[in-house]
Amino acid sequence: MVPSPRPSPDTDTEAPLAAPGAPGDIGGAPGVPGDIDGAPGVPGDIGSAPSAPGDIGSAPGAPGDIGGAPRGKRRRRALIAALVVVAVVAAAVAALLVLGPPALRRHIVAEARARGVALDPGAIDVRLGAVRLRGARFSLLGVRGLSGTVARATIALRGLSPAGITADGVELTLVGVDALEGLPAWVAQHGPRASALPLTTGRVRLGLRDRDGGPEVLALADASLLRRAAGSVQGAAAPPPGAPRPEVGVLKQARVLVAGKEVARTDIAWSIGAASISLGFGGEDVPSAPLRAELRPLPSPTASIELAPTPLSAVGALLGVDVGASTMVVSGTVELRLAAGADRTALSEAPLEGPIALTVKGFTLPHPRELDGLLFGDTTTVKADAHIAGDRRRVALSGVEVAAGALKLKGTGTIQRDGADASIGMDLSGSIPCSLLAGSAAMTHLTGPVGLLARDLVSRTLAGSVAVQVRVDARASRLTAARVTPSAILRCKLRL
């Protein structure tokens, strides 16, 4: 075959073996609208050379491209990110499986210890992104007398680090008050890191025993624990500059059991700071609770209990005491410290002492109406010095002072704990000037100017006093049935 001569640039040539294409043809001659792989620059071509706006599959950077490079890059990045997440989760699960039970147990123990908790994890189950513990036991580093168990706990993981804990069936046991002494120091050292880990709990129980192996004195059962941010509590004092924020929370609807007997169901708020522990009974936060207690371990352990002015019926319901349909309002304070010579190293068995002050509005001592002029007003105050024995079963009251109007009585008393109840006994005595006693009686039976004249007359003619003695016997569970036994010895004489 003889080769065809090379065409000259100036010579017209025919399109080889291609008939002119109809619109829409594929692979047709150049320049036909709608062609694919057609000649360059025809609007609407697909696969053409540098394109006009709206081309599909055109070169990078053409406005309106679909499937162009920018979107392709975004898709690739999303795919890579998804693959990284899957790889991290898979690596975490693989690491947990490769570590095996002994190494995994050591890792969990180390993470807990870094947060101030000595942990025995119990049985361990590994799940995708979580570890589950069953039958775990724990205590707080440096805190004597506190230990606990957890029936079930699920630890959510972020990689190999804990991201949150959900626990159920948590039981805490406090022996004496040694644990309360060590908690503030624990919070100061470990609180910030421990509180950074989200915690959700259900069915919490807290039990207090006088001594190791002794019977349970107080228990808070079937509560749910809710941790709160310190700044969200209204009325709470701000911590000193540089001091860690206190641990704050509330035990919701805790059953209060005394010596195994349920006496109330209420909210119990708590706040643990670097220098003190505060409890609030009957409120969701300590400042608003009607009954508040604060323990300050250093430099020498002291405690204060404050009852805000509260209807006696509400106090009775809170403490499980029968007060009947009372309209009285009570308030008071108790300040406790180590008794002189007490051993600070054995705080749970050390005797305590301190003053007590109580105000009852709407109550006066039972008395005959002839004494109305002396027992004026509706408020009775009680003051005493308390001495609490090391076994916490007996409270001796000395320097008791009871004041109601012009009547002032002094004496001693005792409170003896008997399981969930307690017996109260007081012997009080005082004296009333005969002139005041006779004047009160005169005003009771005589009214108007005659009564005033009689009162002035007897006040000038009578001397001496009346010795008054009062014996009080009561049970804490039935204060409305208290027995008050008064007696009097007349020592009056006429002034000559």
Coordinates of C-alpha atoms in Angstrom, one line a residue:
M1 CA 0.0 0.0 0.0
V2 CA 1.3 3.4 -1.0
P3 CA 1.3 5.9 1.8
S4 CA -0.9 8.9 1.4
P5 CA 0.9 12.1 1.0
R6 CA 1.0 14.3 4.2
P7 CA -1.5 17.1 3.8
S8 CA -0.3 20.6 3.6
P9 CA -1.3 23.0 6.3
D10 CA -2.9 25.1 3.6
T11 CA -4.9 22.2 2.1
D12 CA -8.4 21.4 3.2
T13 CA -8.9 17.9 4.5
E14 CA -11.9 15.7 5.3
A15 CA -12.9 14.3 8.6
P16 CA -11.8 10.7 8.5
L17 CA -14.6 8.1 8.5
A18 CA -17.1 10.3 10.4
A19 CA -20.3 11.6 9.0
P20 CA -21.6 14.9 10.3
G21 CA -23.2 14.2 13.7
A22 CA -26.8 14.8 14.7
P23 CA -27.5 16.8 17.8
G24 CA -26.9 14.7 20.9
D25 CA -24.5 12.3 19.2
I26 CA -21.7 10.8 21.2
G27 CA -18.3 11.0 19.5
G28 CA -19.7 13.0 16.6
A29 CA -18.1 15.7 14.6
P30 CA -16.8 18.7 16.4
G31 CA -18.9 21.7 17.0
V32 CA -22.3 20.0 17.3
P33 CA -24.1 21.3 20.4
G34 CA -24.6 18.7 23.1
D35 CA -21.6 16.5 21.9
I36 CA -19.6 14.6 24.4
D37 CA -15.9 14.6 23.7
G38 CA -16.5 17.2 21.0
A39 CA -14.4 20.0 19.8
P40 CA -13.1 22.6 22.2
G41 CA -15.1 25.5 23.5
V42 CA -18.6 24.5 22.5
P43 CA -21.0 25.6 25.2
G44 CA -22.6 22.7 27.0
D45 CA -20.0 20.1 25.9
I46 CA -19.0 17.5 28.5
G47 CA -15.4 16.6 28.6
S48 CA -14.3 19.6 26.6
A49 CA -11.3 21.9 27.0
P50 CA -11.3 24.8 29.4
S51 CA -14.9 25.4 29.9
A52 CA -17.6 28.0 30.1
P53 CA -19.6 28.6 33.2
G54 CA -21.9 25.7 34.1
D55 CA -19.8 22.9 32.6
I56 CA -20.0 19.6 34.3
G57 CA -16.7 17.8 34.7
S58 CA -14.7 20.9 33.7
A59 CA -11.3 21.9 34.9
P60 CA -10.7 23.0 38.5
G61 CA -12.0 26.3 39.6
A62 CA -14.9 26.8 37.2
P63 CA -17.8 28.4 38.9
G64 CA -20.8 26.1 39.5
D65 CA -18.8 22.9 39.0
I66 CA -20.5 19.8 40.5
G67 CA -18.2 17.2 41.8
G68 CA -15.2 19.5 41.4
A69 CA -12.0 19.4 43.5
P70 CA -13.2 21.5 46.5
R71 CA -16.2 19.2 47.2
G72 CA -14.0 16.2 46.6
K73 CA -11.5 17.4 49.1
R74 CA -14.2 17.9 51.7
R75 CA -15.5 14.4 51.2
R76 CA -12.1 13.0 51.5
R77 CA -11.4 14.9 54.7
A78 CA -14.8 13.7 56.2
L79 CA -13.9 10.2 55.2
I80 CA -10.5 10.4 56.8
A81 CA -11.9 11.9 60.0
A82 CA -14.5 9.1 60.2
L83 CA -11.7 6.5 59.7
V84 CA -9.6 8.2 62.4
V85 CA -12.5 8.0 64.9
V86 CA -13.2 4.4 64.1
A87 CA -9.5 3.7 64.4
V88 CA -9.2 5.3 67.8
V89 CA -12.2 3.4 69.1
A90 CA -10.9 0.2 67.7
A91 CA -7.5 0.9 69.1
A92 CA -9.0 1.5 72.6
V93 CA -11.0 -1.7 72.5
A94 CA -8.0 -3.6 71.1
A95 CA -5.8 -2.1 73.8
L96 CA -8.3 -3.1 76.5
L97 CA -8.5 -6.6 75.1
V98 CA -4.7 -6.9 74.6
L99 CA -4.0 -5.6 78.1
G100 CA -6.0 -8.4 79.6
P101 CA -7.6 -8.6 83.0
P102 CA -4.5 -8.2 85.2
A103 CA -3.1 -5.2 83.3
L104 CA -6.5 -3.6 83.0
R105 CA -7.1 -4.0 86.7
R106 CA -3.8 -2.3 87.4
H107 CA -4.7 0.6 85.0
I108 CA -8.1 1.1 86.7
V109 CA -6.5 1.1 90.2
A110 CA -3.9 3.6 89.1
E111 CA -6.5 6.0 87.6
A112 CA -8.5 5.8 90.8
R113 CA -5.5 6.4 93.0
A114 CA -4.5 9.4 91.0
R115 CA -7.9 10.9 92.1
G116 CA -7.4 10.0 95.8
V117 CA -9.3 6.7 95.9
A118 CA -7.9 3.3 96.9
L119 CA -10.0 1.0 94.8
D120 CA -10.5 -2.8 94.6
P121 CA -12.4 -3.0 91.3
G122 CA -14.1 -6.4 91.9
A123 CA -15.3 -8.1 88.7
I124 CA -14.5 -6.3 85.5
D125 CA -16.4 -6.5 82.2
V126 CA -15.1 -4.7 79.1
R127 CA -17.6 -3.2 76.7
L128 CA -17.3 -0.9 73.6
G129 CA -16.2 2.4 75.0
A130 CA -16.8 1.5 78.7
V131 CA -15.7 -0.7 81.5
R132 CA -18.2 -2.2 84.0
L133 CA -17.3 -3.0 87.7
R134 CA -19.3 -5.3 90.0
G135 CA -18.7 -5.6 93.7
A136 CA -16.1 -2.9 94.0
R137 CA -14.7 -1.7 97.3
F138 CA -13.0 1.6 98.0
S139 CA -11.7 4.1 100.6
L140 CA -10.3 7.6 100.4
L141 CA -6.5 8.1 100.8
G142 CA -5.6 9.7 104.1
V143 CA -9.2 9.5 105.5
R144 CA -9.5 7.2 108.5
G145 CA -12.7 5.4 109.3
L146 CA -14.4 5.7 105.9
S147 CA -14.9 2.8 103.5
G148 CA -17.5 1.9 100.9
T149 CA -18.8 -0.6 98.4
V150 CA -20.4 -0.2 94.9
A151 CA -22.7 -2.9 93.6
R152 CA -22.4 -1.8 90.0
A153 CA -20.5 1.0 88.2
T154 CA -20.0 1.8 84.6
I155 CA -17.0 3.9 83.6
A156 CA -17.3 5.6 80.2
L157 CA -14.0 5.9 78.4
R158 CA -12.3 8.5 76.2
G159 CA -9.5 6.5 74.8
L160 CA -8.1 4.8 77.9
S161 CA -9.0 7.6 80.3
P162 CA -12.3 7.7 82.3
A163 CA -14.8 10.2 81.0
G164 CA -17.7 9.7 83.5
I165 CA -19.0 7.2 86.1
T166 CA -22.5 5.9 86.6
A167 CA -22.9 4.0 89.9
D168 CA -25.7 2.2 91.6
G169 CA -25.9 0.6 95.1
V170 CA -23.3 2.7 96.8
E171 CA -22.8 2.1 100.5
L172 CA -20.5 4.3 102.7
T173 CA -19.6 3.5 106.3
L174 CA -18.2 6.0 108.7
V175 CA -16.7 4.8 112.0
G176 CA -16.7 7.6 114.6
V177 CA -16.0 11.1 113.5
D178 CA -12.4 10.5 112.3
A179 CA -13.6 10.4 108.7
L180 CA -15.2 13.8 109.1
E181 CA -11.9 15.1 110.4
G182 CA -9.9 13.9 107.4
L183 CA -12.3 14.9 104.6
P184 CA -11.4 18.6 104.3
A185 CA -7.7 17.8 103.7
W186 CA -8.7 15.2 101.1
V187 CA -10.9 17.7 99.3
A188 CA -8.0 20.2 99.3
Q189 CA -5.6 17.7 97.8
H190 CA -7.8 15.6 95.5
G191 CA -11.0 17.5 95.1
P192 CA -10.4 19.4 91.9
R193 CA -9.4 16.4 89.9
A194 CA -12.0 14.1 91.4
S195 CA -14.8 16.5 90.9
A196 CA -13.9 17.0 87.2
L197 CA -15.1 13.5 86.5
P198 CA -18.9 13.5 86.0
L199 CA -20.7 11.2 88.5
T200 CA -24.2 9.9 88.5
T201 CA -25.4 7.7 91.4
G202 CA -28.5 5.9 92.5
R203 CA -29.5 4.1 95.8
V204 CA -26.9 5.6 98.1
R205 CA -26.6 4.6 101.7
L206 CA -24.5 6.2 104.4
G207 CA -24.1 4.6 107.8
L208 CA -22.4 5.9 111.0
R209 CA -21.1 3.8 113.8
D210 CA -19.6 4.9 117.2
R211 CA -16.7 2.4 116.9
D212 CA -15.4 -0.3 114.6
G213 CA -17.7 -3.4 114.9
G214 CA -20.3 -1.4 116.9
P215 CA -24.0 -1.1 116.0
E216 CA -25.1 1.4 113.5
V217 CA -26.2 4.6 115.2
L218 CA -27.4 6.7 112.2
A219 CA -28.1 5.8 108.6
L220 CA -29.2 7.7 105.5
A221 CA -30.7 5.2 103.1
D222 CA -32.2 4.9 99.6
A223 CA -31.1 8.4 98.5
S224 CA -29.8 9.6 95.2
L225 CA -26.7 11.7 95.2
L226 CA -26.7 14.9 93.2
R227 CA -23.4 16.9 92.9
R228 CA -23.7 20.6 92.3
A229 CA -21.4 23.4 91.2
A230 CA -20.3 25.5 94.3
G231 CA -21.2 28.7 92.5
S232 CA -24.8 27.6 92.1
V233 CA -25.6 27.6 95.8
Q234 CA -27.4 30.8 96.9
G235 CA -26.0 32.3 100.1
A236 CA -22.8 30.2 100.2
A237 CA -19.7 32.0 101.2
A238 CA -17.0 32.3 98.6
P239 CA -13.8 30.4 99.3
P240 CA -10.6 32.4 100.2
P241 CA -8.5 33.4 97.2
G242 CA -6.4 30.5 96.0
A243 CA -8.4 27.9 97.9
P244 CA -10.1 25.1 96.0
R245 CA -13.9 25.3 95.5
P246 CA -15.9 23.2 98.0
E247 CA -17.5 19.9 97.0
V248 CA -21.3 20.6 97.1
G249 CA -24.2 18.3 96.7
V250 CA -27.4 16.9 98.2
L251 CA -28.8 13.5 99.1
K252 CA -32.3 13.5 97.7
Q253 CA -35.1 12.1 99.9
A254 CA -32.9 10.1 102.2
R255 CA -34.5 7.8 104.7
V256 CA -33.2 8.8 108.2
L257 CA -32.8 5.8 110.5
V258 CA -31.7 6.1 114.1
A259 CA -30.7 2.8 115.7
G260 CA -32.4 1.0 112.8
K261 CA -35.7 2.9 113.2
E262 CA -36.9 5.2 110.4
V263 CA -37.7 8.6 111.9
A264 CA -37.9 10.9 108.8
R265 CA -37.4 11.2 105.0
T266 CA -35.8 14.4 103.8
D267 CA -33.2 16.1 101.6
I268 CA -29.7 16.4 103.2
A269 CA -27.3 18.9 101.6
W270 CA -23.6 18.9 102.1
S271 CA -20.6 21.0 101.4
I272 CA -17.0 19.9 102.0
G273 CA -14.4 22.7 101.8
A274 CA -10.7 22.9 102.6
A275 CA -11.4 23.9 106.3
S276 CA -14.8 22.6 107.2
I277 CA -17.7 20.2 106.5
S278 CA -21.3 21.5 106.5
L279 CA -24.6 19.6 106.5
G280 CA -28.1 21.0 105.9
F281 CA -31.1 18.9 107.0
G282 CA -34.4 19.6 105.3
G283 CA -33.1 21.6 102.3
E284 CA -31.4 21.3 98.9
D285 CA -28.5 23.5 99.9
V286 CA -26.9 24.1 103.3
P287 CA -27.6 27.9 103.6
S288 CA -31.4 27.4 103.2
A289 CA -31.8 24.3 105.3
P290 CA -33.6 24.8 108.7
L291 CA -31.1 22.6 110.6
R292 CA -27.4 23.1 109.9
A293 CA -24.2 21.6 111.2
E294 CA -20.6 22.5 110.6
L295 CA -17.4 20.7 111.6
R296 CA -14.1 22.5 111.7
P297 CA -11.2 20.0 112.2
L298 CA -8.3 22.5 112.6
P299 CA -6.6 23.7 114.6
S300 CA -8.6 21.9 117.3
P301 CA -11.8 20.1 116.3
T302 CA -15.0 22.2 116.9
A303 CA -18.6 21.8 115.7
S304 CA -21.6 24.0 115.6
I305 CA -25.3 23.2 115.2
E306 CA -27.8 25.9 114.3
L307 CA -31.6 25.6 114.1
A308 CA -33.2 28.6 112.3
P309 CA -36.5 29.8 113.7
T310 CA -38.8 26.9 112.5
P311 CA -42.2 25.7 113.5
L312 CA -41.9 22.9 116.1
S313 CA -44.1 20.7 113.9
A314 CA -41.6 20.9 111.1
V315 CA -38.7 20.1 113.4
G316 CA -40.6 17.2 114.8
A317 CA -41.3 15.8 111.4
L318 CA -37.6 16.2 110.5
L319 CA -36.4 14.4 113.6
G320 CA -39.3 11.9 113.9
V321 CA -40.5 13.4 117.2
D322 CA -44.2 13.6 118.2
V323 CA -45.0 17.2 119.0
G324 CA -48.7 17.1 118.3
A325 CA -50.5 20.1 116.6
S326 CA -48.1 22.6 118.1
T327 CA -47.9 26.3 117.0
M328 CA -44.6 26.9 118.7
V329 CA -41.6 28.2 116.9
V330 CA -38.1 27.1 118.0
S331 CA -34.6 28.2 117.3
G332 CA -31.2 27.4 118.9
T333 CA -27.5 26.8 118.7
V334 CA -25.0 24.2 120.0
E335 CA -21.2 24.8 120.1
L336 CA -19.1 21.7 120.7
R337 CA -15.3 21.3 121.3
L338 CA -13.0 18.7 122.8
A339 CA -13.4 18.4 126.5
A340 CA -10.5 19.5 128.7
G341 CA -7.8 16.7 128.6
A342 CA -9.4 14.8 125.7
D343 CA -7.1 12.9 123.4
R344 CA -7.3 14.5 119.9
T345 CA -5.9 11.4 118.2
A346 CA -8.9 9.4 119.3
L347 CA -11.5 11.9 118.2
S348 CA -14.3 9.3 117.8
E349 CA -14.1 8.4 121.5
A350 CA -13.2 11.8 122.9
P351 CA -15.7 13.5 125.2
L352 CA -17.1 16.8 124.0
E353 CA -18.5 19.9 125.7
G354 CA -20.0 23.2 124.9
P355 CA -22.9 25.7 125.4
I356 CA -26.5 25.1 124.3
A357 CA -29.0 27.9 123.8
L358 CA -32.7 27.4 122.9
T359 CA -35.6 29.8 122.4
V360 CA -39.2 28.6 122.2
K361 CA -41.8 31.2 121.1
G362 CA -45.4 30.4 122.0
F363 CA -44.5 28.5 125.2
T364 CA -44.4 29.2 128.9
L365 CA -44.0 26.8 131.8
P366 CA -47.3 25.3 133.2
H367 CA -48.4 27.5 136.1
P368 CA -51.5 28.6 138.0
R369 CA -53.1 31.8 136.7
E370 CA -52.1 33.7 139.9
L371 CA -48.6 33.7 138.4
D372 CA -49.6 35.3 135.1
G373 CA -48.2 38.5 136.3
L374 CA -44.8 36.9 136.6
L375 CA -44.8 34.5 133.6
F376 CA -45.6 37.3 131.2
G377 CA -45.0 37.1 127.5
D378 CA -45.0 33.9 125.3
T379 CA -41.3 33.2 125.1
T380 CA -39.1 30.7 127.1
T381 CA -35.4 30.6 126.8
V382 CA -33.1 27.7 127.9
K383 CA -29.3 27.9 128.4
A384 CA -26.9 25.1 129.5
D385 CA -23.4 23.7 129.3
A386 CA -23.4 20.2 127.8
H387 CA -20.8 17.5 128.4
I388 CA -21.1 14.5 126.0
A389 CA -19.6 11.3 127.1
G390 CA -17.1 9.4 124.9
D391 CA -19.6 6.7 124.2
R392 CA -22.0 9.3 123.0
R393 CA -24.8 7.8 125.1
R394 CA -25.1 10.3 127.9
V395 CA -25.2 14.1 127.9
A396 CA -24.8 15.9 131.3
L397 CA -26.3 19.4 131.5
S398 CA -24.9 21.8 134.0
G399 CA -25.6 25.5 134.6
V400 CA -29.1 25.1 133.2
E401 CA -31.0 28.4 133.1
V402 CA -34.7 28.7 132.2
A403 CA -36.3 32.1 131.9
A404 CA -40.0 32.8 131.3
G405 CA -41.0 36.4 132.0
A406 CA -39.8 37.3 135.5
L407 CA -39.4 33.7 136.6
K408 CA -35.7 32.5 136.5
L409 CA -34.9 28.9 137.3
K410 CA -31.5 27.2 137.5
G411 CA -30.4 23.6 137.9
T412 CA -29.0 20.5 136.2
G413 CA -30.1 17.8 133.8
T414 CA -29.3 14.7 131.8
I415 CA -30.1 13.3 128.4
Q416 CA -29.7 9.5 128.2
R417 CA -29.8 7.9 124.7
D418 CA -31.8 4.7 124.5
G419 CA -31.6 3.3 121.0
A420 CA -33.6 5.6 118.7
D421 CA -35.1 7.4 121.7
A422 CA -33.8 9.4 124.6
S423 CA -34.9 10.3 128.1
I424 CA -34.6 13.8 129.4
G425 CA -34.6 14.9 133.1
M426 CA -34.0 18.3 134.7
D427 CA -34.2 19.6 138.3
L428 CA -34.7 23.3 138.4
S429 CA -35.1 25.7 141.3
G430 CA -35.5 29.4 141.9
S431 CA -37.1 32.0 144.1
I432 CA -39.8 34.5 143.6
P433 CA -40.1 37.6 145.9
C434 CA -43.2 37.4 148.0
S435 CA -44.1 41.0 147.0
L436 CA -44.1 40.1 143.3
L437 CA -46.1 36.9 143.9
A438 CA -48.7 38.6 146.0
G439 CA -49.0 41.5 143.6
S440 CA -49.5 39.1 140.7
A441 CA -52.2 37.2 142.6
A442 CA -53.9 40.5 143.5
M443 CA -54.0 41.6 139.8
T444 CA -55.5 38.3 138.9
H445 CA -58.5 38.5 141.2
L446 CA -58.9 42.3 141.4
T447 CA -59.1 44.6 138.4
G448 CA -58.8 48.2 137.7
P449 CA -57.7 50.7 140.4
V450 CA -58.5 48.3 143.1
G451 CA -56.1 45.7 141.8
L452 CA -53.4 48.3 141.4
L453 CA -54.0 49.5 145.0
A454 CA -53.8 46.0 146.3
R455 CA -50.6 45.2 144.4
D456 CA -48.9 48.4 145.8
L457 CA -50.1 47.5 149.3
V458 CA -48.8 44.0 149.4
S459 CA -45.5 45.0 147.7
R460 CA -44.8 47.3 150.7
T461 CA -45.9 45.0 153.4
L462 CA -44.6 41.6 152.3
A463 CA -40.9 40.5 152.5
G464 CA -39.1 37.3 151.9
S465 CA -39.4 34.9 149.0
V466 CA -41.0 31.7 147.7
A467 CA -38.7 28.8 146.9
V468 CA -39.8 27.2 143.7
Q469 CA -38.7 23.7 142.5
V470 CA -39.6 22.1 139.2
R471 CA -38.9 18.5 138.1
V472 CA -39.1 17.8 134.3
D473 CA -39.3 14.3 132.9
A474 CA -39.7 13.6 129.1
R475 CA -39.0 11.3 126.3
A476 CA -37.6 12.7 123.0
S477 CA -40.2 10.7 121.0
R478 CA -43.1 12.2 123.0
L479 CA -42.3 15.7 124.1
T480 CA -46.0 16.6 124.3
A481 CA -46.3 14.0 127.2
A482 CA -43.6 15.6 129.3
R483 CA -44.3 15.7 133.0
V484 CA -43.6 18.9 134.9
T485 CA -43.9 18.7 138.7
P486 CA -43.7 22.0 140.5
S487 CA -43.4 22.6 144.2
A488 CA -43.0 25.7 146.4
I489 CA -41.9 26.6 149.9
L490 CA -43.3 29.9 151.3
R491 CA -40.8 32.0 153.2
C492 CA -42.8 35.2 153.3
K493 CA -43.1 37.6 156.3
L494 CA -44.6 41.0 157.0
R495 CA -42.5 44.1 157.0
L496 CA -42.9 46.0 160.3

